[in-house]
PDB file of C-alpha atoms and ligand atoms in Angstrom:
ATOM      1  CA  UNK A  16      20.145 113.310 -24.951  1.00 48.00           C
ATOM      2  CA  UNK A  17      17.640 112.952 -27.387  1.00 52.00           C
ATOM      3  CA  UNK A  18      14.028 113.241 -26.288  1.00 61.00           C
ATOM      4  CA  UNK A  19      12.350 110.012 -27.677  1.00 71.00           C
ATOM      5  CA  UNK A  20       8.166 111.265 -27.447  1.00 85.00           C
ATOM      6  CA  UNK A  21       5.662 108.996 -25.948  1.00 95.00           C
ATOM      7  CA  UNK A  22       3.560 108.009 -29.097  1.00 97.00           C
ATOM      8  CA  UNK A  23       1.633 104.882 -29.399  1.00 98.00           C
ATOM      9  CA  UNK A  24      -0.255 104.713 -32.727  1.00 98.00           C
ATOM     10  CA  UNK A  25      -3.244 102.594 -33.567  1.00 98.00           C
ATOM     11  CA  UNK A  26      -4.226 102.559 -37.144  1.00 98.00           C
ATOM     12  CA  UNK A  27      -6.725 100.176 -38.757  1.00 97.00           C
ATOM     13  CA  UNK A  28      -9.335  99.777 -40.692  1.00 96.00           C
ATOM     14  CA  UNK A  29     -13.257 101.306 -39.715  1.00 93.00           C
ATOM     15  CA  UNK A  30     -14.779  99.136 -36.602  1.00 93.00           C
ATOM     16  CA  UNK A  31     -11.958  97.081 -35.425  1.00 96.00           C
ATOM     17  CA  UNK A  32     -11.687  98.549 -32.440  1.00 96.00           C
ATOM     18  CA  UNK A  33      -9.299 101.565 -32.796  1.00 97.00           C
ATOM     19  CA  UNK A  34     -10.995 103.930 -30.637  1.00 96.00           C
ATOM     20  CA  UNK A  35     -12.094 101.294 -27.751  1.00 97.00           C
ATOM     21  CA  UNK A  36      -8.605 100.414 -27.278  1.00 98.00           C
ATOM     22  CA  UNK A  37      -6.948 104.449 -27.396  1.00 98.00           C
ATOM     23  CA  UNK A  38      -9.227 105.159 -24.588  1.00 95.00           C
ATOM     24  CA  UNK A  39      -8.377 101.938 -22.667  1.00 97.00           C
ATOM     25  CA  UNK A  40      -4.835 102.617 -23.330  1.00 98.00           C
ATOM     26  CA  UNK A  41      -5.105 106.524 -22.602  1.00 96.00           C
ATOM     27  CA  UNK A  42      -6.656 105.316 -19.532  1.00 95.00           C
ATOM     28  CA  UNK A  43      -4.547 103.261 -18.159  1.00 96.00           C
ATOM     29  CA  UNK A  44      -1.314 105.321 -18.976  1.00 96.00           C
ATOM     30  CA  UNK A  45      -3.211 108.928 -17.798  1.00 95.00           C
ATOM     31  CA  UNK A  46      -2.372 109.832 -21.676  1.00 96.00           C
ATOM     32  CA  UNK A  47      -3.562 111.974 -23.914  1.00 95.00           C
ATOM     33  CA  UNK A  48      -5.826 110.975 -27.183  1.00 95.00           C
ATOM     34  CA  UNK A  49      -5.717 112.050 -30.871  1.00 96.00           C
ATOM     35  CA  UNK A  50      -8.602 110.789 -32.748  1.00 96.00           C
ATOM     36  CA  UNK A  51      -7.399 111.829 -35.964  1.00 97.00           C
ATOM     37  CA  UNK A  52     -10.361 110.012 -37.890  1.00 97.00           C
ATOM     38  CA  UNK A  53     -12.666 113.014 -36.012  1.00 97.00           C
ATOM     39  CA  UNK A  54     -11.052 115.574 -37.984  1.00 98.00           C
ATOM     40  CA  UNK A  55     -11.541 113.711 -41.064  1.00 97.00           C
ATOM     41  CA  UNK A  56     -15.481 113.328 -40.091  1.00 97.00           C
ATOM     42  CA  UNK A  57     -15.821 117.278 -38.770  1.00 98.00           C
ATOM     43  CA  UNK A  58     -14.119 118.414 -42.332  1.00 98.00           C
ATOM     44  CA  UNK A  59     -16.478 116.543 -44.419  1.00 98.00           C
ATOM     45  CA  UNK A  60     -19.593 117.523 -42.728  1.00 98.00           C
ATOM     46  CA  UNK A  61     -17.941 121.258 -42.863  1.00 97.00           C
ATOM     47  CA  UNK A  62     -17.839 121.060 -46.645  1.00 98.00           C
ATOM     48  CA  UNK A  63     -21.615 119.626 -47.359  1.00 96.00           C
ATOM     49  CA  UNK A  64     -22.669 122.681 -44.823  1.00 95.00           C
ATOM     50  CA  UNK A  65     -20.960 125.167 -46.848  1.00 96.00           C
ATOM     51  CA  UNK A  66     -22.336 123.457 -49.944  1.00 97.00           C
ATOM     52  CA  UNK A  67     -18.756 122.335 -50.722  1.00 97.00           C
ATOM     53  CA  UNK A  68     -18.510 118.561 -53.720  1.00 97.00           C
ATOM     54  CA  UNK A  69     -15.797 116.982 -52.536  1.00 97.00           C
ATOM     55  CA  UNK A  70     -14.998 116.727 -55.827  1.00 96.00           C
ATOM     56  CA  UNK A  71     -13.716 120.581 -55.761  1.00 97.00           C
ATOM     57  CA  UNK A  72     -10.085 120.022 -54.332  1.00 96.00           C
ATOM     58  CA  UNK A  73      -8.464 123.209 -53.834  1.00 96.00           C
ATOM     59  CA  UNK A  74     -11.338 124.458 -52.095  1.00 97.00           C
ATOM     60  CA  UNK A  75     -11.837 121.321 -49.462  1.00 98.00           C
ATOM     61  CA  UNK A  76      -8.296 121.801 -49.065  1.00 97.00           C
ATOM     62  CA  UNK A  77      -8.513 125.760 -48.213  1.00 96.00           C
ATOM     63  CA  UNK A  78     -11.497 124.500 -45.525  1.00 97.00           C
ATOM     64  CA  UNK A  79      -9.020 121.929 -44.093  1.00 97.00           C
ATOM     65  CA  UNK A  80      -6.528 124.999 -43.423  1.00 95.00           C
ATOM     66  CA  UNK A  81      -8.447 127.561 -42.053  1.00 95.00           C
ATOM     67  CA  UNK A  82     -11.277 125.499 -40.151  1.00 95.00           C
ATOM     68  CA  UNK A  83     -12.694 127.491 -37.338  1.00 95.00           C
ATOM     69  CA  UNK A  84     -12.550 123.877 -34.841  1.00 96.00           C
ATOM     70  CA  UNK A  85     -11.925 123.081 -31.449  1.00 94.00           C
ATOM     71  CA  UNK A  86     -12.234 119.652 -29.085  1.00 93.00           C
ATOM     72  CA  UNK A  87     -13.812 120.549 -25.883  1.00 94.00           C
ATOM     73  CA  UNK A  88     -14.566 117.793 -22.957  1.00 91.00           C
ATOM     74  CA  UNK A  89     -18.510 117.311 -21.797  1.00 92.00           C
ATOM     75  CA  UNK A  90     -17.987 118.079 -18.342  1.00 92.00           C
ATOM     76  CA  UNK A  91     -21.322 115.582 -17.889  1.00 91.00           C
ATOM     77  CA  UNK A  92     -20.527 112.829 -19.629  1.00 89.00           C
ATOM     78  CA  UNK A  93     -16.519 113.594 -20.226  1.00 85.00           C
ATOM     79  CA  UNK A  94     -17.041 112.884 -23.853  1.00 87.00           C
ATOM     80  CA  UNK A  95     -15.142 114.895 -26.548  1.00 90.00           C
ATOM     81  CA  UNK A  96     -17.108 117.836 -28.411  1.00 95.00           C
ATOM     82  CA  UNK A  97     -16.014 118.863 -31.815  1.00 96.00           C
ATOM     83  CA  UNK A  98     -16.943 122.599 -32.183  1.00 97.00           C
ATOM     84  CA  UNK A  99     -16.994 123.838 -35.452  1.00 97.00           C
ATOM     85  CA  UNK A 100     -17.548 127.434 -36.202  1.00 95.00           C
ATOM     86  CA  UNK A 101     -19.673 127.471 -32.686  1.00 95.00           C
ATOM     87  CA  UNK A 102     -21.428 124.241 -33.651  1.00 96.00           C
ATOM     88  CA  UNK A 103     -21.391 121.193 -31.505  1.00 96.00           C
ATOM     89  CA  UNK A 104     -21.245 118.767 -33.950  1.00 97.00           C
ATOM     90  CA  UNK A 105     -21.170 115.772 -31.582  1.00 95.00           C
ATOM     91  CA  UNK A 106     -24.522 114.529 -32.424  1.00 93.00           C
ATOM     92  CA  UNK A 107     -23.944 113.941 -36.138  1.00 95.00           C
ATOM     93  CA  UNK A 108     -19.651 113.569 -36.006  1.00 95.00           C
ATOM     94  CA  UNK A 109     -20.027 109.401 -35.321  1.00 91.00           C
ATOM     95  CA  UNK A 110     -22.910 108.503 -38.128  1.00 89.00           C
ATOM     96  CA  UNK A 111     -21.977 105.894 -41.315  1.00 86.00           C
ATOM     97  CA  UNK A 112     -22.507 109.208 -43.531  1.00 91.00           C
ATOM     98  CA  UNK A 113     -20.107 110.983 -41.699  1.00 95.00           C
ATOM     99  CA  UNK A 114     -17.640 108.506 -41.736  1.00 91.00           C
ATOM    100  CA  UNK A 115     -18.279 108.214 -45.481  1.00 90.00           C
ATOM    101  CA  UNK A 116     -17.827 111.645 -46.093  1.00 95.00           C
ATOM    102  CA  UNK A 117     -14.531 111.774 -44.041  1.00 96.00           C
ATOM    103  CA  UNK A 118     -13.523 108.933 -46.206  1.00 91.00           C
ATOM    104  CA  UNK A 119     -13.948 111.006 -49.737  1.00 94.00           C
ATOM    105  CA  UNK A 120     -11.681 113.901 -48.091  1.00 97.00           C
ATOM    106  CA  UNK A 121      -9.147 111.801 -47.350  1.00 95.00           C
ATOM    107  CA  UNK A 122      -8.349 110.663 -50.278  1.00 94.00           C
ATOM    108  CA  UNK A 123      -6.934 114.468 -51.170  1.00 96.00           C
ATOM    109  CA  UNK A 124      -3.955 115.003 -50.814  1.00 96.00           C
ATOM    110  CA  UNK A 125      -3.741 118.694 -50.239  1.00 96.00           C
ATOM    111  CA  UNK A 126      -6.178 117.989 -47.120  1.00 97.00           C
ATOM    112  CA  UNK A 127      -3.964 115.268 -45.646  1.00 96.00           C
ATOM    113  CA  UNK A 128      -1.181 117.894 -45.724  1.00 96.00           C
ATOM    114  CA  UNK A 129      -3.071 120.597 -44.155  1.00 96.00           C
ATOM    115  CA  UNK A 130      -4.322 118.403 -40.934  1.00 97.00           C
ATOM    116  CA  UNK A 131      -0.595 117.434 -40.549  1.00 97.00           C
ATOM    117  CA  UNK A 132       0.552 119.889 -38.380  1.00 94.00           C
ATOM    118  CA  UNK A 133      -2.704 120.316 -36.229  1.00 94.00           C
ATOM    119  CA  UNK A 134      -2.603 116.503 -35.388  1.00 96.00           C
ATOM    120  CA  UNK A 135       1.170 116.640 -34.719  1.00 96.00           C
ATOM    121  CA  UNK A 136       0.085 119.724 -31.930  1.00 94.00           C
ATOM    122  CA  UNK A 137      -1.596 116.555 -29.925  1.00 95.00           C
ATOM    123  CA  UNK A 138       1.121 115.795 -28.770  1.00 96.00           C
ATOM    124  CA  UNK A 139       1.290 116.788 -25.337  1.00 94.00           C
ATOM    125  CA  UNK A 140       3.700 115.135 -21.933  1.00 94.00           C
ATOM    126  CA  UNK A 141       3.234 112.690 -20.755  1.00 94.00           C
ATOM    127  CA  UNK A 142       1.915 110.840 -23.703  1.00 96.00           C
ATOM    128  CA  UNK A 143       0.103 110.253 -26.713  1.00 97.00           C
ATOM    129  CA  UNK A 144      -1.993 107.931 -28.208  1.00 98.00           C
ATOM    130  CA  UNK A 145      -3.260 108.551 -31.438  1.00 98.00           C
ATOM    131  CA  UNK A 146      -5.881 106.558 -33.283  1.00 97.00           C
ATOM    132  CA  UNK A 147      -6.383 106.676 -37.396  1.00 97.00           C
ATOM    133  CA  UNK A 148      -4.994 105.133 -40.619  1.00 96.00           C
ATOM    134  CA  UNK A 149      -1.720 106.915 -40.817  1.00 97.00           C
ATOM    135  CA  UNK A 150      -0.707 107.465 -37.252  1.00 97.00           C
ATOM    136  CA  UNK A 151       2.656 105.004 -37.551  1.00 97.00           C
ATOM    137  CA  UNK A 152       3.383 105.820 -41.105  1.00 96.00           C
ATOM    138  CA  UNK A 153       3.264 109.637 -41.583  1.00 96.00           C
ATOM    139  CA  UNK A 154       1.889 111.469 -38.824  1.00 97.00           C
ATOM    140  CA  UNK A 155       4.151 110.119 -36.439  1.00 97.00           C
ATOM    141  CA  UNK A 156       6.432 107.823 -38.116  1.00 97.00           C
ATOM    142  CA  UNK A 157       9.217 108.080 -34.973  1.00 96.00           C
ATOM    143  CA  UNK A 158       6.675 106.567 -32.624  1.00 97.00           C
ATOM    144  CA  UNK A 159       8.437 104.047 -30.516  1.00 96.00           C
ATOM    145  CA  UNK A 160       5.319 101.632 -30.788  1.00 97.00           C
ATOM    146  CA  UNK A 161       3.223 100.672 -33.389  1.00 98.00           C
ATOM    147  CA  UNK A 162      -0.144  99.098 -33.707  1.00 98.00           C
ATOM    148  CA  UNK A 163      -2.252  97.823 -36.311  1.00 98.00           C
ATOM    149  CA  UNK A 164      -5.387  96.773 -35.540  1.00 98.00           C
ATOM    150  CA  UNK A 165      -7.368  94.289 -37.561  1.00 98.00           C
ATOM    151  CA  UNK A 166     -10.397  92.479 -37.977  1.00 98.00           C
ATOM    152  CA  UNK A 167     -12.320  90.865 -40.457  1.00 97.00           C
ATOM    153  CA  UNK A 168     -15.019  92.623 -42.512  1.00 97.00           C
ATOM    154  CA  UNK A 169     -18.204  90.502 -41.022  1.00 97.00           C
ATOM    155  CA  UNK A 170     -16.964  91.048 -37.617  1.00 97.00           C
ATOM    156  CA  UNK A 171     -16.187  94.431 -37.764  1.00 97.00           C
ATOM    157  CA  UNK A 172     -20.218  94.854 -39.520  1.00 97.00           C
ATOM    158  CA  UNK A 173     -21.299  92.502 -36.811  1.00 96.00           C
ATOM    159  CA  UNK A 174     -20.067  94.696 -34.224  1.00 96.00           C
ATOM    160  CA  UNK A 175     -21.085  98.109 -35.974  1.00 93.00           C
ATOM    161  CA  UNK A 176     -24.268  96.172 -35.755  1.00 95.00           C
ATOM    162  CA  UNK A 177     -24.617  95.428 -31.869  1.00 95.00           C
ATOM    163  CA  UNK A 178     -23.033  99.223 -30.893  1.00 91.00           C
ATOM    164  CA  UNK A 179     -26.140 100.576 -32.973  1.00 90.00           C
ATOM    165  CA  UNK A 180     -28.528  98.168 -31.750  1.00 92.00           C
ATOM    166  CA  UNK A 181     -27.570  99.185 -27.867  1.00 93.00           C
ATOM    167  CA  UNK A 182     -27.874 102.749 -29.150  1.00 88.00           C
ATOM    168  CA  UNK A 183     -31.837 101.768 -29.947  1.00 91.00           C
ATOM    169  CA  UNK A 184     -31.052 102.514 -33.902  1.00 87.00           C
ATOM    170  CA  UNK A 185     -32.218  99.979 -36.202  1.00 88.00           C
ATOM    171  CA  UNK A 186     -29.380  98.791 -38.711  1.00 90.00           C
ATOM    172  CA  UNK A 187     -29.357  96.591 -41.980  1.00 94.00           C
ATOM    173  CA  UNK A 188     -26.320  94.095 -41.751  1.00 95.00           C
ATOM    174  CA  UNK A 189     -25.765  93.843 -45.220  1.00 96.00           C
ATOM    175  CA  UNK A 190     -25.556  97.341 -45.732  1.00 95.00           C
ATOM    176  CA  UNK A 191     -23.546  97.887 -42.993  1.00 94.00           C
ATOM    177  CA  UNK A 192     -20.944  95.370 -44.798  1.00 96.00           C
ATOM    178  CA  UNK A 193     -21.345  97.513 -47.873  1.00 96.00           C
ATOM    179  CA  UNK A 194     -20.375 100.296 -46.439  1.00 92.00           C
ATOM    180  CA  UNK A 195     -17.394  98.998 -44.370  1.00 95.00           C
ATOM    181  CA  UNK A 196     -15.930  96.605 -47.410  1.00 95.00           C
ATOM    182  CA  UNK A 197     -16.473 100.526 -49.324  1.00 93.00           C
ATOM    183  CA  UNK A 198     -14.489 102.091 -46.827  1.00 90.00           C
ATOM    184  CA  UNK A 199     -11.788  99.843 -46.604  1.00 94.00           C
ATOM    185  CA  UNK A 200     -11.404  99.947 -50.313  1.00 94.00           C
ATOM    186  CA  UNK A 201     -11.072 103.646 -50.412  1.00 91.00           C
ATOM    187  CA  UNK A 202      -8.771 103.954 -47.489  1.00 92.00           C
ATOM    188  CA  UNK A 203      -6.922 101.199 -48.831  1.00 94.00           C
ATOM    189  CA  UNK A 204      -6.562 102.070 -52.531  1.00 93.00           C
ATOM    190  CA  UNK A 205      -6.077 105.623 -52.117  1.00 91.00           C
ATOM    191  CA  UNK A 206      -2.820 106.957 -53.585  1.00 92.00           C
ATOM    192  CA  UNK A 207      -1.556 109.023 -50.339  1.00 91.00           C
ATOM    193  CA  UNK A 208      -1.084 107.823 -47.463  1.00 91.00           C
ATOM    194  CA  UNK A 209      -3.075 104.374 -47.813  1.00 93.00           C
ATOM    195  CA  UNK A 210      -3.806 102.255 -44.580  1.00 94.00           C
ATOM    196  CA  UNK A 211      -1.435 100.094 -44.596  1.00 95.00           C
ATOM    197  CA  UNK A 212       0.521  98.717 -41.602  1.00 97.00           C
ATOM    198  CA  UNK A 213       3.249 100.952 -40.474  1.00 97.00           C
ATOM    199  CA  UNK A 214       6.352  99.258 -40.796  1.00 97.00           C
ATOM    200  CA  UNK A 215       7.648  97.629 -37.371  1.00 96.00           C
ATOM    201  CA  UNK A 216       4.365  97.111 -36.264  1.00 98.00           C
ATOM    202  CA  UNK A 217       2.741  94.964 -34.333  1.00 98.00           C
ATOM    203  CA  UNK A 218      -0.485  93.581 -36.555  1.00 98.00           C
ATOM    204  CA  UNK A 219      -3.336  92.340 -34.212  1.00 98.00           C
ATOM    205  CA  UNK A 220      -6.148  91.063 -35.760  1.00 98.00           C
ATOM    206  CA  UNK A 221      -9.418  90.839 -32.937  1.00 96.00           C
ATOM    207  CA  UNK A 222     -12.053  88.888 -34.835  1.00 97.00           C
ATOM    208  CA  UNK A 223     -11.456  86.344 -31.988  1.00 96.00           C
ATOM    209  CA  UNK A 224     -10.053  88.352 -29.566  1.00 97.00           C
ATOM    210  CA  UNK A 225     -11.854  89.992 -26.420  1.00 97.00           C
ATOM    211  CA  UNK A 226     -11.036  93.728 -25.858  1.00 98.00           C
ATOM    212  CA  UNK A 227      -9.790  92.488 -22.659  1.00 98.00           C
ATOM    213  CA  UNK A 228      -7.364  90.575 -24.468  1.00 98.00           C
ATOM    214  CA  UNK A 229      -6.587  93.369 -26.987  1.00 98.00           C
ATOM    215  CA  UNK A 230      -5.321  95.708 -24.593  1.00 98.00           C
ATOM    216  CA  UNK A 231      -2.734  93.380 -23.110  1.00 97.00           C
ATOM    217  CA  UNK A 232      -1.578  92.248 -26.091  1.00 98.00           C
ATOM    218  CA  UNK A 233      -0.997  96.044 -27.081  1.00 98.00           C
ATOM    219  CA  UNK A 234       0.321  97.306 -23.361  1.00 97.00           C
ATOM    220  CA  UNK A 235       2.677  94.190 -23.937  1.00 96.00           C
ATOM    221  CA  UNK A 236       4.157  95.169 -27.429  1.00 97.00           C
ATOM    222  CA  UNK A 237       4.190  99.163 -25.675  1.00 97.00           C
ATOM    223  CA  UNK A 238       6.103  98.144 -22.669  1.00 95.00           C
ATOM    224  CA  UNK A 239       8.630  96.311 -24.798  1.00 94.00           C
ATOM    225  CA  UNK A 240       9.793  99.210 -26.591  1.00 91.00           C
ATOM    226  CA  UNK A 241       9.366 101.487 -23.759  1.00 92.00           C
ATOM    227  CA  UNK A 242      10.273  99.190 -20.737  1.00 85.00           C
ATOM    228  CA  UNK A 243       9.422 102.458 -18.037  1.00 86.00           C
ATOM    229  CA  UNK A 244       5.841 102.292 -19.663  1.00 87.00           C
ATOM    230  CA  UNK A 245       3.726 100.768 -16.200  1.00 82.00           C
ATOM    231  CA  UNK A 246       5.381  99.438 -13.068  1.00 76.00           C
ATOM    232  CA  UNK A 247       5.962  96.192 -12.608  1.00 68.00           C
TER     233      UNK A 247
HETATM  234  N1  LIG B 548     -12.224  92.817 -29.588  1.00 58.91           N
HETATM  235  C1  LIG B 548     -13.487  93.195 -29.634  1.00 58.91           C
HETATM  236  N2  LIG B 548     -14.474  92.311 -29.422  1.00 58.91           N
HETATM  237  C2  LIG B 548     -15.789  92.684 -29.497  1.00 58.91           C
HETATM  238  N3  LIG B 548     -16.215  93.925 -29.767  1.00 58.91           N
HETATM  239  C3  LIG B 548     -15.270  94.860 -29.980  1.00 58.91           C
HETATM  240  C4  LIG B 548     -13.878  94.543 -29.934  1.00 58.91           C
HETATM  241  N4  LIG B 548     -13.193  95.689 -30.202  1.00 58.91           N
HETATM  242  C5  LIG B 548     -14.111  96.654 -30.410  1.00 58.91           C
HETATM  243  N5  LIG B 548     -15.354  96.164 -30.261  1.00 58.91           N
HETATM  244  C6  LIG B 548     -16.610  96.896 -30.442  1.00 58.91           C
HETATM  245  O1  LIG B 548     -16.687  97.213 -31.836  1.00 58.91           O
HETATM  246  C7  LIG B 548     -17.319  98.478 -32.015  1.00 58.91           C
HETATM  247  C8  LIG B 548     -16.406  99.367 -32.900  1.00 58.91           C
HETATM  248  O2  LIG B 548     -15.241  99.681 -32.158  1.00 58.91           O
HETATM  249  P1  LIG B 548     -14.511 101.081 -32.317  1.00 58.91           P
HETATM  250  O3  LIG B 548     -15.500 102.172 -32.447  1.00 58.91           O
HETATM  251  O4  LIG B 548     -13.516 101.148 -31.219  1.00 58.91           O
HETATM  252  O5  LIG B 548     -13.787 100.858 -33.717  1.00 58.91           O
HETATM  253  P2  LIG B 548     -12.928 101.882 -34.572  1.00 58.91           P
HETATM  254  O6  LIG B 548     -11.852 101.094 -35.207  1.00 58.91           O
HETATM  255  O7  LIG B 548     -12.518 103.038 -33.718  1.00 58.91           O
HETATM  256  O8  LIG B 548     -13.972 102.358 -35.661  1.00 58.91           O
HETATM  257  P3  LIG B 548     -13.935 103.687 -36.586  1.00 58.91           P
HETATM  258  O9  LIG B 548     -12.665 103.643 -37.353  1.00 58.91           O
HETATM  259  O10 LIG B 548     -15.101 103.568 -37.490  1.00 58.91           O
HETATM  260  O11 LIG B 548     -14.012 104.875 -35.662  1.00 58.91           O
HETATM  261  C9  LIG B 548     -17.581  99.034 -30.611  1.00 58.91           C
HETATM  262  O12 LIG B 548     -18.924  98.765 -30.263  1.00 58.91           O
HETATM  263  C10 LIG B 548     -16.641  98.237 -29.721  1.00 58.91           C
HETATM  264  O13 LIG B 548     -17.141  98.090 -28.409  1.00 58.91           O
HETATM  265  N1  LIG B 549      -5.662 109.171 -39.920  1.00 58.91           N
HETATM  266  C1  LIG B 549      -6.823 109.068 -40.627  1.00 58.91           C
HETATM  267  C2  LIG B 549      -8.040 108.998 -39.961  1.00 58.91           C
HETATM  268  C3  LIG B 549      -9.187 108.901 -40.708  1.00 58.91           C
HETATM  269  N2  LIG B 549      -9.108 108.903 -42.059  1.00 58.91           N
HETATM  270  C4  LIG B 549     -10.315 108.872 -42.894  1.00 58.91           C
HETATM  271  C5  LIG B 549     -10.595 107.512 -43.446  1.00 58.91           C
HETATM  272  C6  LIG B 549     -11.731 106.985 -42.621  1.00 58.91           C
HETATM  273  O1  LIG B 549     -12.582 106.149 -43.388  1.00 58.91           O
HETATM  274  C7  LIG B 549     -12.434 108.240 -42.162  1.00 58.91           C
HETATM  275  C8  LIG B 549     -13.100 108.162 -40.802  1.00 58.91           C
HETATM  276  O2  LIG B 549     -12.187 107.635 -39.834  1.00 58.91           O
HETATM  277  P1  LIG B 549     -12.698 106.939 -38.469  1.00 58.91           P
HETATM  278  O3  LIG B 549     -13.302 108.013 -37.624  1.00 58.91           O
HETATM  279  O4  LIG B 549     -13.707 105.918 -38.851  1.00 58.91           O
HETATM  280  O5  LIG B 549     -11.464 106.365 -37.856  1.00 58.91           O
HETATM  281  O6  LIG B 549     -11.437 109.246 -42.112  1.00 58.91           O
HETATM  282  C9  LIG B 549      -7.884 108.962 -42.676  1.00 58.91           C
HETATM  283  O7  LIG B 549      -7.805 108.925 -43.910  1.00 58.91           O
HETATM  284  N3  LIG B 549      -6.767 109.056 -41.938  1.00 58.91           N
END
C-alpha cells in the first residue's frame, strides 16, 4: 500500500494568520510544525551578519546550503529557538526587518532549492503541518490537504498593529501597510515559486472571520480528505 503522509499546508500571505492557526492545528492533532517562513527570516539575518547584499546570489545561496542552524524548544516558555552558528536568534527572528530581509532571499532561486530538502526533513509521524508560501505547491505538493489563508491588506496591518501594541512596541499603521502591500508584491511577483494558491485548495479568507472560526473551517476541509483525522 502506498503510504499517503500526513501534511496539511497553510500558505498565505504575511499576517493572515498562518502561524496562529499551524499551532492551533498542531495542537489539536499532537502534530508536528514547519515554519518554513523562519528559515527564510534566520538566512537573511545570517547574510547581513556576515556582511552578505542580497544582491550577491551565488553566495546567499552557498549560506542557504551550509548554514550552521538548528530549532531548539524553550523549555520555559516552549517557544521555538532558532540557533544559528551558537546564536539564539529568537529575539530579532520575528521583527518587520527580518521579515523583509527573508522576503529579498526568497526571491532566489538557488536559495529556494537549497532549503528544499531541509524543510522536506520536517516531516516526521504522526503529522505535519507546515506553514509558508509554497507549502501546497512545491514543498509538499502530495499533501492530502491544502490551505490558503487570506486576508485583506488593512486587516492583516490592523492586526500586525494590535500584536505589537500588546507587545508594548509602538507601531505606525501606515507604514505597517507599506510594508505588508511590499511584501505581498514581492512574494507575489517573484518568478519562482510565487504565493499563489496551491491548486485543490481550500482558499479562506479571515478578514471577518474569528480564529475560532478559522480553525474549524480548516479541521473541516482536513478531515474531509483524511476522514481518520479526529474522532467523531
Ligand atoms: N482570524 C483572525 N482574527 C483576528 N486576529 C487574527 C486572526 N488570525 C490571526 N490573527 C492575529 O493576527 C496576527 C498575525 O497572525 P500570524 O502571526 O499568525 O500571521 P502569519 O500569517 O503567520 O504572519 P507571517 O507570515 O508574517 O508570519 C496575530 O496577532 C494573530 O493573533
Ligand atoms: N515558504 C516560504 C516561507 C517564507 N517565504 C519568504 C517570504 C516571506 O515574506 C518571508 C517571511 O515569511 P513569514 O515568516 O512572514 O511567513 O519569507 C517564502 O518565500 N516561502
Amino acid at each position: 500500500m502506498v503510504d499517503i503522509k500526513k501534511i496539511i499546508t497553510i500558505d498565505g500571505p504575511s499576517g493572515s494568520g498562518k502561524g496562529t492557526i499551524t499551532q492551533l492545528v498542531a495542537q489539536k492533532l499532537n502534530w508536528h510544525i514547519l515554519d518554513s517562513g523562519a528559515l527564510y527570516r534566520v538566512l537573511g539575518l545570517a547574510a547581513q551578519r556576515h556582511g552578505i547584499a542580497f544582491s550577491e546570489v551565488a553566495t546567499v545561496a552557498e549560506l542557504a546550503r551550509n548554514m550552521d542552524l538548528q530549532f531548539r524548544i524553550n523549555d520555559e516558555n516552549g517557544e521555538v529557538e532558532p540557533i544559528l552558528e551558537g546564536e539564539n536568534l529568537a529575539p530579532f527572528v520575528r521583527t518587520d526587518e527580518a521579515g523583509q530581509a527573508a522576503s529579498q532571499v526568497a526571491v532566489i532561486a538557488e536559495v529556494r532549492e537549497a532549503l528544499l530538502a531541509r524543510q522536506r526533513d520536517f516531516y516526521q509521524s504522526p503529522g505535519l503541518v507546515a506553514d509558508g508560501r509554497d507549502m501546497g505547491t512545491i514543498v509538499f505538493p502530495d499533501a492530502p490537504a491544502k490551505i490558503f489563508l487570506t486576508a485583506s491588506a488593512e486587516c492583516r496591518a490592523e492586526r500586525r498593529f494590535n500584536q505589537l501594541k500588546n507587545k508594548g512596541v509602538n507601531a505606525n499603521m501606515r507604514a505597517l501597510l507599506d510594508s505588508i502591500k511590499a511584501r505581498d508584491e514581492r512574494d507575489q511577483t517573484r518568478s519562482v515559486a510565487p504565493l499563489v494558491p496551491a491548486e485543490g485548495a481550500f482558499v479562506v479568507d479571515s478578514s471577518n472571520l474569528t480564529i475560532s472560526e478559522v480553525l474549524t473551517q480548516v479541521l473541516e476541509f482536513a478531515s474531509k480528505s483524511m476522514p481518520d483525522l479526529l474522532p467523531n
